Amino acid sequence: MDPPAGLSDDDVRELVKEVLEIEQERVHMEIPQNAINEIEKAVREKVVE
Amino acid sequence: MIFNRLELVNFRQFYGHQEVEFSASDRNVTVFHGANGSGKTTLLNAFTWLFYEKVSFTQDDKLASERALAEAEPKDIIEVRVTLDFEDDDVRYQASRSYDVMKHHDSDLTGFVKGRNLVVWYTDETGNRQKKANPRETLANIIPERLQDVFFFDGETIDQLTQINNEEQVQEAIESVMGITTLERAIRHLESAAKRFRKEAADKGSSELQELTLELQGLEDKVAEDSEKLTVVTESLDDIDQELTKIDDELRVLGAATELQERRDTITEALEQAKEKQAENLRDISEQISEYGHIPFAMDAIAKLGEFLDDKHAAGELESAVDSNVIESLLEDGRCICDRPVEEGSPAADQLSNLLARNQQTVVGTKGRILGTYLGDISENEQSFFGNLSELISNRKSLREEVQKHQAELSDIEFALKKIDDDHIVELETRRESLNKEQNTKLTRKGQLQESISTIEPKIERLENTIKNEQRKSTRADLAAKRQETCEYLQAAFEKTYDRQKNEVREEINTWVNDTFQSIIAKEFYAEVDESFRLQILKDVGDISAEEVDKSTGERQVASLAFIGSLVRLAYEKFTENDPASNYRGGIYPIVMDSPFGSLDPEYQQKVSAMLPQMSEQILVMVTDSQWSDAVQGELGDHAGYQYNLDVTNASDAASGYESTAIVPEEMEVVA
């Protein structure tokens, strides 16, 4: 499976790292919605017009 | 995680305020021993009530101490509370759950819950004590509720880990303990984020796109709803299976029922085999019909086609048995098959030209002749179709009779068991019968839900593709769609890693599971978690194959203990290695065990007690006085940091007139 158009392998690696960090922090964030918000933000920043 | 101290206030028979400390490190075992009914299971329930507000008592509304209620005046409020001090990931916590129970009237010994409270404090990096905003979530993250049977377990039921259909619990235990749940959460959250972007794309796209997205959402909600129901039905079917197995186990050893139960085992097996053959027969019938079933209906048309070809043949339109290409090449080469020259304008050349012209003009030509040869095959197929079908239908009839015969035999056995002059056997059999009925209803429901899901899923796939095409039409919708696609791509990548890691841990843990199991049980058997995460007990048959064996409750219990111990040990190892390159976080987990020896015989009890201190950094074990034998004390004594006696004061001896238990610390032997 190829990365979505416009995303390099490095972009994907960075996003994977960010998502993992968000999830590992989640226990302390306590509200599940926060993790989804953070992931959404990270993807918005990486995938731009 | 390490438990430090537990405080009980008026919790069931633990009247008043009582406290216990737990040991860890070198002397990592804390022992509670007492007579039957002294409160061992209540102590285990104190943990599950604190963490999940769940207890396993029959009267789960009776949490307040009867003695405390008896001493109170009507309208007085009694505090029922469990408080636990523990450490997790270098953070100190104090969790406390309490009920305010009001006494209604003079003889009220149950009370009414007026208020519920759960609070979790933690000490932050600066040493300040802070209150957790979401205490329930905090506790659920530390030990997820679905793992309560693994970490707070009742020895009488722990063998369930090796039961059929328990792969889910085994898998969840592996994921949770090894910290793989991080990946599982990432997958779920990426899916939610993808849905948000899909909605955004819909909002920014055409009205058609919005409608399609709404439709998709509706279908996804329906699948989620059905899947949830399916999980509930499947879980309850698993419970029924387990209870039925237990009843059968019990009937097998109850003298008066043994013979009938053994006969039932044999007939049940024969019935299962007959049902399998029945299913196979149905598959064969449906295959025959789908492949050849059209033939009898087409025979009229085939006969007409045959007549038509015969007419054509009679009219000379099918007379050429030679392909047009062959005639063309003869004319081109100027030589006949018999090697005589065929010169242009010669009678032989004219004859070949005429034949070629007829072949090309004819309606049916060569294809008609080929079709003519197939007609013969079709007729033969018709004959064999009827022959095969009739044989299959006759088999179906005899299989149906066989199934009915076995079912009738089973009914007779049920009837005979219920006629035995033994209340317990009759009670077990009656319960078995009602479980069977419930099982049938739930199996039907399960089938309906599976059918519903499998009908909707292809529709979802088609809609997703239509939506993707629609999204590309709008630039703004396209950007949101790209973000959605990115989330889905990441989700797929995480899913792949997740599966790989689960299997890596499974393989790693298997060596320990088996070593521990074999150190207690005879060497000819071994235990393993197979590829579908079933914890099995196997025996080698031949050089290359092994088969699952139906072992006793005791052996299943040892396999379950070996699994939990190995998992906790591996998690500890990964946690202390703290290898930044490792994908597993691991962790430290205490194990709380009520009656870890369950139904084990004395030899196994001693071997298991030798294994317990190695299982985890912290073990809390509750045993009956009879199990707290010299042999068990000999194995556990050196590892026990604290030892408590659950001292019961019976109602008849108590000044209050109500039974209660005091947790009394005992002097420990000092080991040089």
Short mmCIF file of N, CA and C in Angstrom, two decimals, chain B residues 62-166:
data_model
loop_
_atom_site.label_atom_id
_atom_site.label_comp_id
_atom_site.label_asym_id
_atom_site.label_seq_id
_atom_site.Cartn_x
_atom_site.Cartn_y
_atom_site.Cartn_z
N LYS B 62 -26.18 -6.00 49.17
CA LYS B 62 -25.88 -6.01 50.61
C LYS B 62 -24.39 -5.77 50.82
N LEU B 63 -23.97 -4.54 50.70
CA LEU B 63 -22.55 -4.25 50.85
C LEU B 63 -22.20 -3.82 52.26
N ALA B 64 -23.17 -3.23 52.95
CA ALA B 64 -22.89 -2.69 54.28
C ALA B 64 -22.84 -3.80 55.32
N SER B 65 -21.97 -3.65 56.29
CA SER B 65 -21.85 -4.63 57.36
C SER B 65 -23.18 -4.73 58.12
N GLU B 66 -23.65 -5.96 58.31
CA GLU B 66 -24.92 -6.16 59.02
C GLU B 66 -24.79 -5.65 60.45
N ARG B 67 -23.62 -5.89 61.03
CA ARG B 67 -23.45 -5.48 62.43
C ARG B 67 -23.52 -3.95 62.53
N ALA B 68 -22.89 -3.25 61.56
CA ALA B 68 -22.91 -1.79 61.59
C ALA B 68 -24.34 -1.28 61.44
N LEU B 69 -25.09 -1.93 60.54
CA LEU B 69 -26.49 -1.51 60.35
C LEU B 69 -27.33 -1.81 61.59
N ALA B 70 -27.06 -2.97 62.21
CA ALA B 70 -27.84 -3.34 63.40
C ALA B 70 -27.59 -2.35 64.54
N GLU B 71 -26.36 -1.86 64.61
CA GLU B 71 -26.04 -0.93 65.71
C GLU B 71 -26.53 0.49 65.45
N ALA B 72 -26.87 0.77 64.16
CA ALA B 72 -27.30 2.14 63.80
C ALA B 72 -28.78 2.35 64.13
N GLU B 73 -29.16 3.62 64.21
CA GLU B 73 -30.57 3.98 64.42
C GLU B 73 -31.20 4.19 63.04
N PRO B 74 -32.53 3.98 62.89
CA PRO B 74 -33.17 4.30 61.61
C PRO B 74 -32.84 5.73 61.17
N LYS B 75 -32.62 5.89 59.87
CA LYS B 75 -32.24 7.17 59.22
C LYS B 75 -30.75 7.51 59.39
N ASP B 76 -30.03 6.70 60.18
CA ASP B 76 -28.58 6.93 60.30
C ASP B 76 -27.91 6.54 58.97
N ILE B 77 -26.79 7.18 58.71
CA ILE B 77 -26.02 6.86 57.50
C ILE B 77 -24.77 6.09 57.90
N ILE B 78 -24.56 4.95 57.23
CA ILE B 78 -23.35 4.14 57.48
C ILE B 78 -22.41 4.37 56.31
N GLU B 79 -21.15 4.54 56.60
CA GLU B 79 -20.17 4.66 55.51
C GLU B 79 -19.64 3.26 55.16
N VAL B 80 -19.71 2.92 53.86
CA VAL B 80 -19.09 1.68 53.37
C VAL B 80 -17.98 2.13 52.43
N ARG B 81 -16.76 1.71 52.72
CA ARG B 81 -15.67 2.27 51.91
C ARG B 81 -14.53 1.28 51.74
N VAL B 82 -13.90 1.36 50.55
CA VAL B 82 -12.65 0.62 50.30
C VAL B 82 -11.65 1.63 49.78
N THR B 83 -10.50 1.70 50.41
CA THR B 83 -9.46 2.64 49.96
C THR B 83 -8.18 1.85 49.70
N LEU B 84 -7.55 2.16 48.58
CA LEU B 84 -6.32 1.44 48.23
C LEU B 84 -5.22 2.44 47.91
N ASP B 85 -4.07 2.25 48.56
CA ASP B 85 -2.88 3.05 48.21
C ASP B 85 -2.02 2.20 47.29
N PHE B 86 -1.64 2.74 46.16
CA PHE B 86 -0.79 1.97 45.24
C PHE B 86 0.12 2.88 44.43
N GLU B 87 1.10 2.26 43.80
CA GLU B 87 2.02 3.02 42.93
C GLU B 87 1.93 2.46 41.53
N ASP B 88 1.97 3.35 40.55
CA ASP B 88 1.99 2.88 39.16
C ASP B 88 2.83 3.85 38.35
N ASP B 89 3.81 3.31 37.63
CA ASP B 89 4.66 4.16 36.79
C ASP B 89 5.28 5.31 37.58
N ASP B 90 5.79 5.00 38.75
CA ASP B 90 6.42 5.99 39.62
C ASP B 90 5.48 7.07 40.14
N VAL B 91 4.19 6.86 39.99
CA VAL B 91 3.23 7.84 40.54
C VAL B 91 2.49 7.16 41.69
N ARG B 92 2.36 7.90 42.82
CA ARG B 92 1.63 7.32 43.95
C ARG B 92 0.16 7.71 43.86
N TYR B 93 -0.71 6.73 44.04
CA TYR B 93 -2.16 6.96 43.95
C TYR B 93 -2.84 6.56 45.25
N GLN B 94 -3.98 7.18 45.49
CA GLN B 94 -4.89 6.66 46.51
C GLN B 94 -6.29 6.67 45.90
N ALA B 95 -6.88 5.48 45.78
CA ALA B 95 -8.22 5.39 45.20
C ALA B 95 -9.19 4.99 46.30
N SER B 96 -10.34 5.64 46.31
CA SER B 96 -11.30 5.36 47.38
C SER B 96 -12.72 5.37 46.82
N ARG B 97 -13.41 4.26 47.03
CA ARG B 97 -14.82 4.21 46.63
C ARG B 97 -15.66 4.06 47.89
N SER B 98 -16.75 4.82 47.96
CA SER B 98 -17.59 4.70 49.15
C SER B 98 -19.07 4.85 48.81
N TYR B 99 -19.89 4.24 49.64
CA TYR B 99 -21.35 4.40 49.57
C TYR B 99 -21.81 4.97 50.91
N ASP B 100 -22.79 5.85 50.85
CA ASP B 100 -23.47 6.25 52.08
C ASP B 100 -24.75 5.43 52.13
N VAL B 101 -24.82 4.54 53.11
CA VAL B 101 -25.97 3.64 53.18
C VAL B 101 -26.87 4.04 54.36
N MET B 102 -28.15 4.28 54.06
CA MET B 102 -29.07 4.72 55.11
C MET B 102 -29.88 3.54 55.63
N LYS B 103 -29.99 3.48 56.95
CA LYS B 103 -30.83 2.43 57.55
C LYS B 103 -32.27 2.94 57.57
N HIS B 104 -33.18 2.12 57.02
CA HIS B 104 -34.58 2.53 56.92
C HIS B 104 -35.35 2.40 58.23
N HIS B 105 -35.32 1.19 58.76
CA HIS B 105 -36.14 0.92 59.95
C HIS B 105 -35.35 0.00 60.87
N ASP B 106 -35.90 -0.31 61.99
CA ASP B 106 -35.20 -1.07 63.03
C ASP B 106 -34.58 -2.37 62.55
N SER B 107 -35.36 -3.15 61.76
CA SER B 107 -34.83 -4.47 61.36
C SER B 107 -34.13 -4.44 60.00
N ASP B 108 -33.89 -3.26 59.47
CA ASP B 108 -33.25 -3.16 58.15
C ASP B 108 -31.77 -3.53 58.22
N LEU B 109 -31.40 -4.63 57.54
CA LEU B 109 -29.99 -5.06 57.55
C LEU B 109 -29.37 -4.96 56.15
N THR B 110 -30.08 -4.26 55.24
CA THR B 110 -29.53 -4.08 53.88
C THR B 110 -29.19 -2.61 53.66
N GLY B 111 -30.10 -1.74 54.08
CA GLY B 111 -29.89 -0.31 53.92
C GLY B 111 -30.18 0.16 52.51
N PHE B 112 -30.14 1.46 52.34
CA PHE B 112 -30.44 2.06 51.05
C PHE B 112 -29.27 2.99 50.67
N VAL B 113 -28.77 2.81 49.44
CA VAL B 113 -27.60 3.61 49.04
C VAL B 113 -28.04 5.03 48.73
N LYS B 114 -27.61 5.97 49.57
CA LYS B 114 -28.02 7.38 49.39
C LYS B 114 -27.00 8.14 48.53
N GLY B 115 -25.77 7.73 48.63
CA GLY B 115 -24.75 8.46 47.86
C GLY B 115 -23.61 7.55 47.47
N ARG B 116 -23.03 7.82 46.28
CA ARG B 116 -21.90 7.02 45.80
C ARG B 116 -20.76 7.97 45.50
N ASN B 117 -19.58 7.53 45.80
CA ASN B 117 -18.46 8.43 45.58
C ASN B 117 -17.20 7.66 45.20
N LEU B 118 -16.49 8.16 44.20
CA LEU B 118 -15.20 7.56 43.83
C LEU B 118 -14.21 8.70 43.67
N VAL B 119 -13.10 8.56 44.34
CA VAL B 119 -12.10 9.62 44.21
C VAL B 119 -10.72 8.97 44.06
N VAL B 120 -9.92 9.55 43.15
CA VAL B 120 -8.54 9.06 42.98
C VAL B 120 -7.60 10.25 43.13
N TRP B 121 -6.70 10.16 44.09
CA TRP B 121 -5.68 11.19 44.30
C TRP B 121 -4.36 10.69 43.73
N TYR B 122 -3.53 11.61 43.29
CA TYR B 122 -2.18 11.20 42.90
C TYR B 122 -1.21 12.29 43.30
N THR B 123 0.04 11.90 43.42
CA THR B 123 1.05 12.87 43.81
C THR B 123 1.83 13.26 42.57
N ASP B 124 1.79 14.53 42.20
CA ASP B 124 2.43 14.94 40.94
C ASP B 124 3.95 15.07 41.09
N GLU B 125 4.64 15.47 39.99
CA GLU B 125 6.11 15.52 39.97
C GLU B 125 6.67 16.44 41.06
N THR B 126 5.87 17.48 41.42
CA THR B 126 6.37 18.43 42.42
C THR B 126 6.04 17.96 43.85
N GLY B 127 5.41 16.81 43.96
CA GLY B 127 5.09 16.29 45.30
C GLY B 127 3.73 16.73 45.80
N ASN B 128 2.97 17.48 44.97
CA ASN B 128 1.65 17.93 45.42
C ASN B 128 0.61 16.85 45.21
N ARG B 129 -0.34 16.78 46.12
CA ARG B 129 -1.42 15.79 46.01
C ARG B 129 -2.55 16.39 45.18
N GLN B 130 -2.89 15.72 44.09
CA GLN B 130 -3.91 16.24 43.19
C GLN B 130 -5.03 15.23 43.02
N LYS B 131 -6.21 15.76 42.68
CA LYS B 131 -7.35 14.87 42.48
C LYS B 131 -7.49 14.61 40.98
N LYS B 132 -7.73 13.36 40.60
CA LYS B 132 -7.92 13.04 39.19
C LYS B 132 -9.31 13.50 38.74
N ALA B 133 -9.34 14.14 37.54
CA ALA B 133 -10.62 14.65 37.05
C ALA B 133 -11.57 13.52 36.66
N ASN B 134 -11.02 12.43 36.18
CA ASN B 134 -11.85 11.33 35.72
C ASN B 134 -11.39 10.03 36.39
N PRO B 135 -11.78 9.83 37.67
CA PRO B 135 -11.22 8.70 38.43
C PRO B 135 -11.53 7.33 37.83
N ARG B 136 -12.74 7.21 37.26
CA ARG B 136 -13.14 5.90 36.71
C ARG B 136 -12.21 5.50 35.56
N GLU B 137 -12.00 6.49 34.68
CA GLU B 137 -11.13 6.27 33.52
C GLU B 137 -9.70 5.96 33.98
N THR B 138 -9.24 6.65 35.02
CA THR B 138 -7.88 6.43 35.51
C THR B 138 -7.72 4.97 35.96
N LEU B 139 -8.68 4.49 36.75
CA LEU B 139 -8.58 3.11 37.24
C LEU B 139 -8.71 2.11 36.09
N ALA B 140 -9.62 2.42 35.14
CA ALA B 140 -9.83 1.49 34.01
C ALA B 140 -8.57 1.42 33.15
N ASN B 141 -7.81 2.51 33.09
CA ASN B 141 -6.58 2.49 32.29
C ASN B 141 -5.49 1.69 32.98
N ILE B 142 -5.52 1.67 34.30
CA ILE B 142 -4.47 0.96 35.03
C ILE B 142 -4.69 -0.56 34.94
N ILE B 143 -5.88 -1.02 35.28
CA ILE B 143 -6.23 -2.44 35.03
C ILE B 143 -7.59 -2.47 34.35
N PRO B 144 -7.63 -2.63 33.02
CA PRO B 144 -8.91 -2.61 32.31
C PRO B 144 -9.88 -3.65 32.89
N GLU B 145 -11.15 -3.28 32.91
CA GLU B 145 -12.15 -4.16 33.53
C GLU B 145 -12.18 -5.55 32.91
N ARG B 146 -11.96 -5.60 31.59
CA ARG B 146 -12.04 -6.91 30.94
C ARG B 146 -10.94 -7.86 31.42
N LEU B 147 -9.94 -7.28 32.14
CA LEU B 147 -8.86 -8.14 32.64
C LEU B 147 -9.01 -8.47 34.11
N GLN B 148 -10.17 -8.12 34.67
CA GLN B 148 -10.29 -8.34 36.12
C GLN B 148 -10.15 -9.82 36.49
N ASP B 149 -10.59 -10.70 35.60
CA ASP B 149 -10.48 -12.14 35.93
C ASP B 149 -9.03 -12.62 35.91
N VAL B 150 -8.17 -11.86 35.24
CA VAL B 150 -6.77 -12.26 35.16
C VAL B 150 -6.00 -11.78 36.39
N PHE B 151 -6.28 -10.56 36.83
CA PHE B 151 -5.50 -10.01 37.94
C PHE B 151 -6.17 -10.13 39.30
N PHE B 152 -7.49 -10.26 39.30
CA PHE B 152 -8.20 -10.50 40.56
C PHE B 152 -8.95 -11.80 40.36
N PHE B 153 -8.28 -12.90 40.57
CA PHE B 153 -8.97 -14.10 40.14
C PHE B 153 -9.34 -15.07 41.24
N ASP B 154 -10.41 -15.77 40.90
CA ASP B 154 -10.95 -16.76 41.80
C ASP B 154 -10.44 -18.12 41.30
N GLY B 155 -9.65 -18.80 42.14
CA GLY B 155 -9.05 -20.08 41.75
C GLY B 155 -10.07 -21.12 41.31
N GLU B 156 -11.29 -20.98 41.82
CA GLU B 156 -12.31 -21.97 41.47
C GLU B 156 -12.70 -21.85 39.99
N THR B 157 -12.52 -20.67 39.43
CA THR B 157 -12.98 -20.47 38.04
C THR B 157 -11.85 -20.12 37.08
N ILE B 158 -10.61 -20.06 37.60
CA ILE B 158 -9.52 -19.60 36.74
C ILE B 158 -9.23 -20.55 35.57
N ASP B 159 -9.64 -21.82 35.71
CA ASP B 159 -9.40 -22.76 34.61
C ASP B 159 -10.14 -22.35 33.34
N GLN B 160 -11.07 -21.39 33.48
CA GLN B 160 -11.83 -20.94 32.31
C GLN B 160 -10.95 -20.39 31.20
N LEU B 161 -9.75 -19.94 31.57
CA LEU B 161 -8.85 -19.39 30.53
C LEU B 161 -8.53 -20.44 29.47
N THR B 162 -8.60 -21.70 29.84
CA THR B 162 -8.29 -22.74 28.86
C THR B 162 -9.54 -23.27 28.17
N GLN B 163 -10.68 -22.70 28.52
CA GLN B 163 -11.91 -23.19 27.89
C GLN B 163 -12.00 -22.72 26.45
N ILE B 164 -12.84 -23.43 25.71
CA ILE B 164 -13.06 -23.05 24.31
C ILE B 164 -13.62 -21.64 24.29
N ASN B 165 -13.33 -20.90 23.25
CA ASN B 165 -13.85 -19.54 23.04
C ASN B 165 -13.26 -18.51 23.99
N ASN B 166 -12.17 -18.87 24.67
CA ASN B 166 -11.63 -17.85 25.56
C ASN B 166 -10.41 -17.16 24.96
#
